[in-house]
Amino acid sequence: MTFVPRVTQLDAIDLDTEYENTIEGNLRKCLAHFSPDHQLHNYLPEIQCLIRFYVWKGTLWNRFSSVGQSLLGIHYGTNTRIGPIIVGAIYTLGPYVIERRNIFWKLTNSFVKEPRASNIASKIPWRKIEAIINFSKLLNLVVFLYEGKYPSLLARILKWRHYPDDEEAVREVSYEYMVREMLWNSFAELLTAVIPLVDISWLFRCWKRKERQRILDSNSCAECEEEIILPTKAECGHFFCHYCLSANTKKNLDYICPICSRKTT
């Protein structure tokens, strides 16, 4: 059996993304123990590039499969080293070049003698290129969902297909889990439509009024909700600490009692 379900191929990509995010998060937590002025923060792109290189070497270079693919028991169907080298260059050096692009532009301009040629990098439509790449990824995803091959744009360019490590193994997807996910998503959509129709402020006022009444029954200050010190009765009839009432009325001439919402002086 050489068929690999679409959900397995997409899950492998998600696992790879989560693995990268976990490594980056742990790296930033380690660097958080150093002061912001420490020189180690200046070499963060180099450290990330080195980590990505070792991850690439231990996965695609050695086993022709990424971390997520290894966990799901699939691999790329290739025996040549050209593909892994191309992927390694994009995966390892791509983010590093983007992080250090300003330095690379300066180095390029230092070797260019003509002033017009030195501004080539600034004239490149990077946003259009990024938009074209994102649109190509979306188009590739639509084609993948139809034919079940090449879940990523790079895999389609390199003609890399997924194959199971064990041809007899079959990944069973629980339909109970899928039904539960569908019900939860439907419930979330229902809440998204209903919650804006509910007067949350009215519910909050009712809860606050009950809470304030509880405070009033316990002989506590209507403002600080603590035991009253030098009880002072306001015009609305509720009791405050002398300092709480005098400080708030001096600060705000239109001070409103937290319990009855009446103007208090």
PDB file of C-alpha atoms in Angstrom:
ATOM      1  CA  MET A   1       0.000   0.000   0.000  1.00  0.00           C
ATOM      2  CA  THR A   2       1.538   3.303  -1.144  1.00  0.00           C
ATOM      3  CA  PHE A   3      -1.468   5.537  -0.492  1.00  0.00           C
ATOM      4  CA  VAL A   4      -1.035   8.179   2.215  1.00  0.00           C
ATOM      5  CA  PRO A   5      -4.230   9.937   3.389  1.00  0.00           C
ATOM      6  CA  ARG A   6      -4.458  13.677   2.876  1.00  0.00           C
ATOM      7  CA  VAL A   7      -5.073  14.262   6.574  1.00  0.00           C
ATOM      8  CA  THR A   8      -1.811  12.492   7.413  1.00  0.00           C
ATOM      9  CA  GLN A   9       0.183  14.660   5.026  1.00  0.00           C
ATOM     10  CA  LEU A  10      -1.377  17.864   6.383  1.00  0.00           C
ATOM     11  CA  ASP A  11      -0.894  16.733   9.981  1.00  0.00           C
ATOM     12  CA  ALA A  12       2.797  16.202   9.256  1.00  0.00           C
ATOM     13  CA  ILE A  13       3.116  19.840   8.151  1.00  0.00           C
ATOM     14  CA  ASP A  14       1.300  21.016  11.280  1.00  0.00           C
ATOM     15  CA  LEU A  15       3.587  18.916  13.488  1.00  0.00           C
ATOM     16  CA  ASP A  16       6.656  20.399  11.803  1.00  0.00           C
ATOM     17  CA  THR A  17       5.336  23.910  12.397  1.00  0.00           C
ATOM     18  CA  GLU A  18       4.582  23.203  16.062  1.00  0.00           C
ATOM     19  CA  TYR A  19       8.023  21.650  16.487  1.00  0.00           C
ATOM     20  CA  GLU A  20       9.703  24.773  15.099  1.00  0.00           C
ATOM     21  CA  ASN A  21       7.579  27.033  17.298  1.00  0.00           C
ATOM     22  CA  THR A  22       8.459  24.958  20.361  1.00  0.00           C
ATOM     23  CA  ILE A  23      12.181  25.200  19.673  1.00  0.00           C
ATOM     24  CA  GLU A  24      11.981  28.938  19.047  1.00  0.00           C
ATOM     25  CA  GLY A  25       9.910  29.468  22.196  1.00  0.00           C
ATOM     26  CA  ASN A  26      12.352  27.528  24.366  1.00  0.00           C
ATOM     27  CA  LEU A  27      15.275  29.406  22.837  1.00  0.00           C
ATOM     28  CA  ARG A  28      13.690  32.760  23.644  1.00  0.00           C
ATOM     29  CA  LYS A  29      12.959  31.602  27.195  1.00  0.00           C
ATOM     30  CA  CYS A  30      16.633  30.736  27.620  1.00  0.00           C
ATOM     31  CA  LEU A  31      17.709  34.126  26.298  1.00  0.00           C
ATOM     32  CA  ALA A  32      15.216  35.843  28.609  1.00  0.00           C
ATOM     33  CA  HIS A  33      17.566  35.084  31.517  1.00  0.00           C
ATOM     34  CA  PHE A  34      20.174  37.366  29.967  1.00  0.00           C
ATOM     35  CA  SER A  35      19.960  41.134  30.114  1.00  0.00           C
ATOM     36  CA  PRO A  36      18.590  42.886  26.992  1.00  0.00           C
ATOM     37  CA  ASP A  37      22.005  44.468  26.447  1.00  0.00           C
ATOM     38  CA  HIS A  38      23.795  41.119  26.369  1.00  0.00           C
ATOM     39  CA  GLN A  39      25.639  40.404  23.125  1.00  0.00           C
ATOM     40  CA  LEU A  40      24.003  36.992  22.854  1.00  0.00           C
ATOM     41  CA  HIS A  41      20.759  38.640  21.708  1.00  0.00           C
ATOM     42  CA  ASN A  42      22.595  40.069  18.693  1.00  0.00           C
ATOM     43  CA  TYR A  43      23.420  36.546  17.484  1.00  0.00           C
ATOM     44  CA  LEU A  44      19.891  35.134  17.766  1.00  0.00           C
ATOM     45  CA  PRO A  45      19.492  34.654  13.960  1.00  0.00           C
ATOM     46  CA  GLU A  46      22.800  32.760  13.835  1.00  0.00           C
ATOM     47  CA  ILE A  47      21.746  30.507  16.721  1.00  0.00           C
ATOM     48  CA  GLN A  48      18.398  29.788  15.060  1.00  0.00           C
ATOM     49  CA  CYS A  49      20.133  29.043  11.767  1.00  0.00           C
ATOM     50  CA  LEU A  50      22.473  26.586  13.491  1.00  0.00           C
ATOM     51  CA  ILE A  51      19.567  24.822  15.221  1.00  0.00           C
ATOM     52  CA  ARG A  52      17.648  24.545  11.936  1.00  0.00           C
ATOM     53  CA  PHE A  53      20.750  23.085  10.291  1.00  0.00           C
ATOM     54  CA  TYR A  54      21.053  20.300  12.874  1.00  0.00           C
ATOM     55  CA  VAL A  55      17.318  19.584  12.664  1.00  0.00           C
ATOM     56  CA  TRP A  56      17.565  19.357   8.864  1.00  0.00           C
ATOM     57  CA  LYS A  57      20.656  17.134   9.049  1.00  0.00           C
ATOM     58  CA  GLY A  58      19.013  14.719  11.498  1.00  0.00           C
ATOM     59  CA  THR A  59      15.757  14.467   9.569  1.00  0.00           C
ATOM     60  CA  LEU A  60      15.687  15.154   5.827  1.00  0.00           C
ATOM     61  CA  TRP A  61      19.356  14.468   5.216  1.00  0.00           C
ATOM     62  CA  ASN A  62      19.546  11.223   7.185  1.00  0.00           C
ATOM     63  CA  ARG A  63      16.027   9.774   6.886  1.00  0.00           C
ATOM     64  CA  PHE A  64      14.361  11.659   3.990  1.00  0.00           C
ATOM     65  CA  SER A  65      11.541  12.647   6.357  1.00  0.00           C
ATOM     66  CA  SER A  66      10.791  15.575   8.608  1.00  0.00           C
ATOM     67  CA  VAL A  67       9.951  15.408  12.310  1.00  0.00           C
ATOM     68  CA  GLY A  68       6.207  15.337  11.694  1.00  0.00           C
ATOM     69  CA  GLN A  69       6.534  12.726   8.947  1.00  0.00           C
ATOM     70  CA  SER A  70       8.640  10.480  11.179  1.00  0.00           C
ATOM     71  CA  LEU A  71       5.997  10.667  13.917  1.00  0.00           C
ATOM     72  CA  LEU A  72       3.262   9.690  11.455  1.00  0.00           C
ATOM     73  CA  GLY A  73       5.297   6.950   9.751  1.00  0.00           C
ATOM     74  CA  ILE A  74       5.741   8.483   6.293  1.00  0.00           C
ATOM     75  CA  HIS A  75       8.689   9.706   4.252  1.00  0.00           C
ATOM     76  CA  TYR A  76       9.568  11.356   0.948  1.00  0.00           C
ATOM     77  CA  GLY A  77       9.996   8.984  -1.966  1.00  0.00           C
ATOM     78  CA  THR A  78      13.428  10.104  -3.155  1.00  0.00           C
ATOM     79  CA  ASN A  79      16.915   8.661  -3.089  1.00  0.00           C
ATOM     80  CA  THR A  80      18.852  11.630  -4.441  1.00  0.00           C
ATOM     81  CA  ARG A  81      20.605  14.245  -2.339  1.00  0.00           C
ATOM     82  CA  ILE A  82      19.793  17.203  -4.572  1.00  0.00           C
ATOM     83  CA  GLY A  83      16.314  17.665  -3.138  1.00  0.00           C
ATOM     84  CA  PRO A  84      17.353  17.607   0.539  1.00  0.00           C
ATOM     85  CA  ILE A  85      20.147  20.085  -0.238  1.00  0.00           C
ATOM     86  CA  ILE A  86      17.676  22.495  -1.873  1.00  0.00           C
ATOM     87  CA  VAL A  87      15.233  22.119   1.020  1.00  0.00           C
ATOM     88  CA  GLY A  88      18.047  22.529   3.531  1.00  0.00           C
ATOM     89  CA  ALA A  89      19.213  25.736   1.869  1.00  0.00           C
ATOM     90  CA  ILE A  90      15.687  27.174   1.876  1.00  0.00           C
ATOM     91  CA  TYR A  91      14.825  25.930   5.372  1.00  0.00           C
ATOM     92  CA  THR A  92      18.146  26.877   6.985  1.00  0.00           C
ATOM     93  CA  LEU A  93      19.434  29.899   5.093  1.00  0.00           C
ATOM     94  CA  GLY A  94      16.107  31.402   3.973  1.00  0.00           C
ATOM     95  CA  PRO A  95      14.956  32.751   7.368  1.00  0.00           C
ATOM     96  CA  TYR A  96      18.525  33.769   8.210  1.00  0.00           C
ATOM     97  CA  VAL A  97      18.895  35.837   5.035  1.00  0.00           C
ATOM     98  CA  ILE A  98      15.552  37.520   5.728  1.00  0.00           C
ATOM     99  CA  GLU A  99      16.642  38.379   9.274  1.00  0.00           C
ATOM    100  CA  ARG A 100      19.994  39.736   8.114  1.00  0.00           C
ATOM    101  CA  ARG A 101      18.887  41.224   4.802  1.00  0.00           C
ATOM    102  CA  ASN A 102      19.984  44.732   5.749  1.00  0.00           C
ATOM    103  CA  ILE A 103      23.534  43.531   6.332  1.00  0.00           C
ATOM    104  CA  PHE A 104      23.557  41.609   3.052  1.00  0.00           C
ATOM    105  CA  TRP A 105      22.332  44.660   1.151  1.00  0.00           C
ATOM    106  CA  LYS A 106      25.136  46.759   2.620  1.00  0.00           C
ATOM    107  CA  LEU A 107      27.716  44.137   1.686  1.00  0.00           C
ATOM    108  CA  THR A 108      26.301  43.943  -1.837  1.00  0.00           C
ATOM    109  CA  ASN A 109      26.313  47.697  -2.251  1.00  0.00           C
ATOM    110  CA  SER A 110      29.934  47.912  -1.074  1.00  0.00           C
ATOM    111  CA  PHE A 111      31.008  45.731  -4.025  1.00  0.00           C
ATOM    112  CA  VAL A 112      28.878  47.581  -6.570  1.00  0.00           C
ATOM    113  CA  LYS A 113      30.511  50.634  -8.102  1.00  0.00           C
ATOM    114  CA  GLU A 114      27.568  52.094 -10.017  1.00  0.00           C
ATOM    115  CA  PRO A 115      25.198  54.107  -7.809  1.00  0.00           C
ATOM    116  CA  ARG A 116      22.140  52.996  -9.780  1.00  0.00           C
ATOM    117  CA  ALA A 117      22.945  49.320  -9.347  1.00  0.00           C
ATOM    118  CA  SER A 118      23.295  49.769  -5.591  1.00  0.00           C
ATOM    119  CA  ASN A 119      19.586  50.528  -5.296  1.00  0.00           C
ATOM    120  CA  ILE A 120      18.408  47.396  -7.087  1.00  0.00           C
ATOM    121  CA  ALA A 121      17.441  45.678  -3.850  1.00  0.00           C
ATOM    122  CA  SER A 122      15.277  48.594  -2.785  1.00  0.00           C
ATOM    123  CA  LYS A 123      13.402  48.510  -6.106  1.00  0.00           C
ATOM    124  CA  ILE A 124      12.530  44.816  -5.967  1.00  0.00           C
ATOM    125  CA  PRO A 125       8.753  44.439  -5.343  1.00  0.00           C
ATOM    126  CA  TRP A 126       9.063  42.207  -2.282  1.00  0.00           C
ATOM    127  CA  ARG A 127       5.387  42.527  -1.372  1.00  0.00           C
ATOM    128  CA  LYS A 128       4.281  41.418  -4.826  1.00  0.00           C
ATOM    129  CA  ILE A 129       6.662  38.480  -4.695  1.00  0.00           C
ATOM    130  CA  GLU A 130       5.304  37.496  -1.284  1.00  0.00           C
ATOM    131  CA  ALA A 131       1.736  37.823  -2.554  1.00  0.00           C
ATOM    132  CA  ILE A 132       2.513  35.618  -5.563  1.00  0.00           C
ATOM    133  CA  ILE A 133       4.088  32.964  -3.308  1.00  0.00           C
ATOM    134  CA  ASN A 134       1.108  32.977  -0.937  1.00  0.00           C
ATOM    135  CA  PHE A 135      -1.324  32.708  -3.849  1.00  0.00           C
ATOM    136  CA  SER A 136       0.712  29.820  -5.279  1.00  0.00           C
ATOM    137  CA  LYS A 137       0.554  28.050  -1.908  1.00  0.00           C
ATOM    138  CA  LEU A 138      -3.213  28.495  -1.811  1.00  0.00           C
ATOM    139  CA  LEU A 139      -3.571  27.191  -5.349  1.00  0.00           C
ATOM    140  CA  ASN A 140      -1.347  24.229  -4.534  1.00  0.00           C
ATOM    141  CA  LEU A 141      -3.488  23.433  -1.480  1.00  0.00           C
ATOM    142  CA  VAL A 142      -6.628  23.362  -3.618  1.00  0.00           C
ATOM    143  CA  VAL A 143      -4.962  21.041  -6.133  1.00  0.00           C
ATOM    144  CA  PHE A 144      -3.647  18.856  -3.311  1.00  0.00           C
ATOM    145  CA  LEU A 145      -7.110  18.443  -1.797  1.00  0.00           C
ATOM    146  CA  TYR A 146      -8.320  17.294  -5.220  1.00  0.00           C
ATOM    147  CA  GLU A 147      -5.556  14.853  -6.183  1.00  0.00           C
ATOM    148  CA  GLY A 148      -3.944  14.018  -2.807  1.00  0.00           C
ATOM    149  CA  LYS A 149      -0.320  14.646  -3.891  1.00  0.00           C
ATOM    150  CA  TYR A 150       2.259  17.297  -2.986  1.00  0.00           C
ATOM    151  CA  PRO A 151       0.806  19.062   0.099  1.00  0.00           C
ATOM    152  CA  SER A 152       3.399  21.850  -0.055  1.00  0.00           C
ATOM    153  CA  LEU A 153       4.510  24.034  -2.931  1.00  0.00           C
ATOM    154  CA  LEU A 154       8.136  22.994  -2.519  1.00  0.00           C
ATOM    155  CA  ALA A 155       7.194  19.302  -2.626  1.00  0.00           C
ATOM    156  CA  ARG A 156       5.348  19.895  -5.896  1.00  0.00           C
ATOM    157  CA  ILE A 157       8.333  21.687  -7.415  1.00  0.00           C
ATOM    158  CA  LEU A 158      10.673  18.854  -6.395  1.00  0.00           C
ATOM    159  CA  LYS A 159       8.098  16.169  -7.301  1.00  0.00           C
ATOM    160  CA  TRP A 160       8.328  14.676  -3.805  1.00  0.00           C
ATOM    161  CA  ARG A 161       5.529  12.294  -2.903  1.00  0.00           C
ATOM    162  CA  HIS A 162       4.818  10.757   0.469  1.00  0.00           C
ATOM    163  CA  TYR A 163       5.128   7.037   1.060  1.00  0.00           C
ATOM    164  CA  PRO A 164       4.377   5.043   4.226  1.00  0.00           C
ATOM    165  CA  ASP A 165       7.273   3.522   6.156  1.00  0.00           C
ATOM    166  CA  ASP A 166       5.244   0.348   6.568  1.00  0.00           C
ATOM    167  CA  GLU A 167       3.072  -0.438   3.560  1.00  0.00           C
ATOM    168  CA  GLU A 168       0.825  -2.684   5.667  1.00  0.00           C
ATOM    169  CA  ALA A 169       0.161  -0.040   8.305  1.00  0.00           C
ATOM    170  CA  VAL A 170      -3.065   1.918   8.034  1.00  0.00           C
ATOM    171  CA  ARG A 171      -3.758   5.062  10.009  1.00  0.00           C
ATOM    172  CA  GLU A 172      -7.261   4.932  11.425  1.00  0.00           C
ATOM    173  CA  VAL A 173      -8.947   8.277  11.990  1.00  0.00           C
ATOM    174  CA  SER A 174     -11.629   8.081  14.663  1.00  0.00           C
ATOM    175  CA  TYR A 175     -14.957   9.355  13.374  1.00  0.00           C
ATOM    176  CA  GLU A 176     -16.045  10.005  16.956  1.00  0.00           C
ATOM    177  CA  TYR A 177     -13.324  12.626  17.198  1.00  0.00           C
ATOM    178  CA  MET A 178     -14.351  14.161  13.879  1.00  0.00           C
ATOM    179  CA  VAL A 179     -18.016  14.323  14.942  1.00  0.00           C
ATOM    180  CA  ARG A 180     -17.012  15.898  18.246  1.00  0.00           C
ATOM    181  CA  GLU A 181     -14.968  18.517  16.413  1.00  0.00           C
ATOM    182  CA  MET A 182     -17.884  19.277  14.077  1.00  0.00           C
ATOM    183  CA  LEU A 183     -20.272  19.669  17.020  1.00  0.00           C
ATOM    184  CA  TRP A 184     -17.858  21.934  18.855  1.00  0.00           C
ATOM    185  CA  ASN A 185     -17.321  24.102  15.785  1.00  0.00           C
ATOM    186  CA  SER A 186     -21.088  24.375  15.294  1.00  0.00           C
ATOM    187  CA  PHE A 187     -21.509  25.349  18.937  1.00  0.00           C
ATOM    188  CA  ALA A 188     -18.752  27.962  18.627  1.00  0.00           C
ATOM    189  CA  GLU A 189     -20.445  29.450  15.552  1.00  0.00           C
ATOM    190  CA  LEU A 190     -23.752  29.536  17.449  1.00  0.00           C
ATOM    191  CA  LEU A 191     -22.139  31.389  20.352  1.00  0.00           C
ATOM    192  CA  THR A 192     -20.523  33.825  17.918  1.00  0.00           C
ATOM    193  CA  ALA A 193     -23.961  34.685  16.544  1.00  0.00           C
ATOM    194  CA  VAL A 194     -25.874  34.739  19.866  1.00  0.00           C
ATOM    195  CA  ILE A 195     -23.479  36.493  22.252  1.00  0.00           C
ATOM    196  CA  PRO A 196     -23.650  39.886  20.435  1.00  0.00           C
ATOM    197  CA  LEU A 197     -27.454  39.778  20.881  1.00  0.00           C
ATOM    198  CA  VAL A 198     -27.214  39.386  24.677  1.00  0.00           C
ATOM    199  CA  ASP A 199     -27.032  42.533  26.795  1.00  0.00           C
ATOM    200  CA  ILE A 200     -23.891  41.675  28.712  1.00  0.00           C
ATOM    201  CA  SER A 201     -23.819  45.061  30.406  1.00  0.00           C
ATOM    202  CA  TRP A 202     -27.268  44.422  31.943  1.00  0.00           C
ATOM    203  CA  LEU A 203     -26.133  41.060  33.306  1.00  0.00           C
ATOM    204  CA  PHE A 204     -22.997  42.679  34.672  1.00  0.00           C
ATOM    205  CA  ARG A 205     -25.023  45.421  36.370  1.00  0.00           C
ATOM    206  CA  CYS A 206     -27.321  42.850  37.978  1.00  0.00           C
ATOM    207  CA  TRP A 207     -24.384  40.847  39.247  1.00  0.00           C
ATOM    208  CA  LYS A 208     -22.658  43.986  40.502  1.00  0.00           C
ATOM    209  CA  ARG A 209     -25.822  45.158  42.264  1.00  0.00           C
ATOM    210  CA  LYS A 210     -26.143  41.823  44.064  1.00  0.00           C
ATOM    211  CA  GLU A 211     -22.478  41.880  44.990  1.00  0.00           C
ATOM    212  CA  ARG A 212     -22.776  45.411  46.319  1.00  0.00           C
ATOM    213  CA  GLN A 213     -25.865  44.467  48.294  1.00  0.00           C
ATOM    214  CA  ARG A 214     -23.929  41.627  49.875  1.00  0.00           C
ATOM    215  CA  ILE A 215     -21.224  44.094  50.844  1.00  0.00           C
ATOM    216  CA  LEU A 216     -23.845  46.443  52.281  1.00  0.00           C
ATOM    217  CA  ASP A 217     -25.353  43.675  54.395  1.00  0.00           C
ATOM    218  CA  SER A 218     -21.924  42.844  55.805  1.00  0.00           C
ATOM    219  CA  ASN A 219     -21.391  46.419  57.109  1.00  0.00           C
ATOM    220  CA  SER A 220     -18.537  47.048  54.696  1.00  0.00           C
ATOM    221  CA  CYS A 221     -17.573  50.230  52.892  1.00  0.00           C
ATOM    222  CA  ALA A 222     -19.428  50.663  49.616  1.00  0.00           C
ATOM    223  CA  GLU A 223     -16.209  51.775  47.885  1.00  0.00           C
ATOM    224  CA  CYS A 224     -13.264  49.779  49.252  1.00  0.00           C
ATOM    225  CA  GLU A 225     -15.422  46.801  50.333  1.00  0.00           C
ATOM    226  CA  GLU A 226     -13.469  46.584  53.596  1.00  0.00           C
ATOM    227  CA  GLU A 227     -14.518  47.115  57.191  1.00  0.00           C
ATOM    228  CA  ILE A 228     -15.729  50.686  57.613  1.00  0.00           C
ATOM    229  CA  ILE A 229     -13.304  53.080  59.285  1.00  0.00           C
ATOM    230  CA  LEU A 230     -14.969  56.246  60.598  1.00  0.00           C
ATOM    231  CA  PRO A 231     -18.405  55.480  59.119  1.00  0.00           C
ATOM    232  CA  THR A 232     -19.838  58.286  57.020  1.00  0.00           C
ATOM    233  CA  LYS A 233     -23.339  58.232  55.582  1.00  0.00           C
ATOM    234  CA  ALA A 234     -23.722  59.567  52.063  1.00  0.00           C
ATOM    235  CA  GLU A 235     -26.763  61.396  50.730  1.00  0.00           C
ATOM    236  CA  CYS A 236     -28.008  58.203  49.103  1.00  0.00           C
ATOM    237  CA  GLY A 237     -28.126  56.516  52.522  1.00  0.00           C
ATOM    238  CA  HIS A 238     -25.174  54.113  52.094  1.00  0.00           C
ATOM    239  CA  PHE A 239     -22.167  54.104  54.382  1.00  0.00           C
ATOM    240  CA  PHE A 240     -18.547  54.724  53.393  1.00  0.00           C
ATOM    241  CA  CYS A 241     -15.241  55.104  55.092  1.00  0.00           C
ATOM    242  CA  HIS A 242     -14.735  58.788  55.783  1.00  0.00           C
ATOM    243  CA  TYR A 243     -11.548  58.810  53.693  1.00  0.00           C
ATOM    244  CA  CYS A 244     -13.096  56.864  50.783  1.00  0.00           C
ATOM    245  CA  LEU A 245     -16.075  59.199  50.503  1.00  0.00           C
ATOM    246  CA  SER A 246     -14.176  62.453  50.949  1.00  0.00           C
ATOM    247  CA  ALA A 247     -11.362  61.459  48.577  1.00  0.00           C
ATOM    248  CA  ASN A 248     -13.697  60.360  45.786  1.00  0.00           C
ATOM    249  CA  THR A 249     -16.040  63.349  46.066  1.00  0.00           C
ATOM    250  CA  LYS A 250     -13.111  65.765  45.994  1.00  0.00           C
ATOM    251  CA  LYS A 251     -11.580  63.997  43.018  1.00  0.00           C
ATOM    252  CA  ASN A 252     -14.857  63.749  41.122  1.00  0.00           C
ATOM    253  CA  LEU A 253     -17.678  66.182  41.763  1.00  0.00           C
ATOM    254  CA  ASP A 254     -20.066  63.840  39.956  1.00  0.00           C
ATOM    255  CA  TYR A 255     -19.095  60.813  42.013  1.00  0.00           C
ATOM    256  CA  ILE A 256     -21.707  58.028  41.802  1.00  0.00           C
ATOM    257  CA  CYS A 257     -22.436  55.551  44.571  1.00  0.00           C
ATOM    258  CA  PRO A 258     -21.262  52.089  43.499  1.00  0.00           C
ATOM    259  CA  ILE A 259     -24.358  50.457  44.999  1.00  0.00           C
ATOM    260  CA  CYS A 260     -27.302  52.564  43.893  1.00  0.00           C
ATOM    261  CA  SER A 261     -25.625  54.540  41.059  1.00  0.00           C
ATOM    262  CA  ARG A 262     -26.874  57.844  42.487  1.00  0.00           C
ATOM    263  CA  LYS A 263     -24.852  61.024  42.563  1.00  0.00           C
ATOM    264  CA  THR A 264     -23.207  61.332  45.969  1.00  0.00           C
ATOM    265  CA  THR A 265     -21.561  64.292  47.664  1.00  0.00           C
TER     266      THR A 265
END
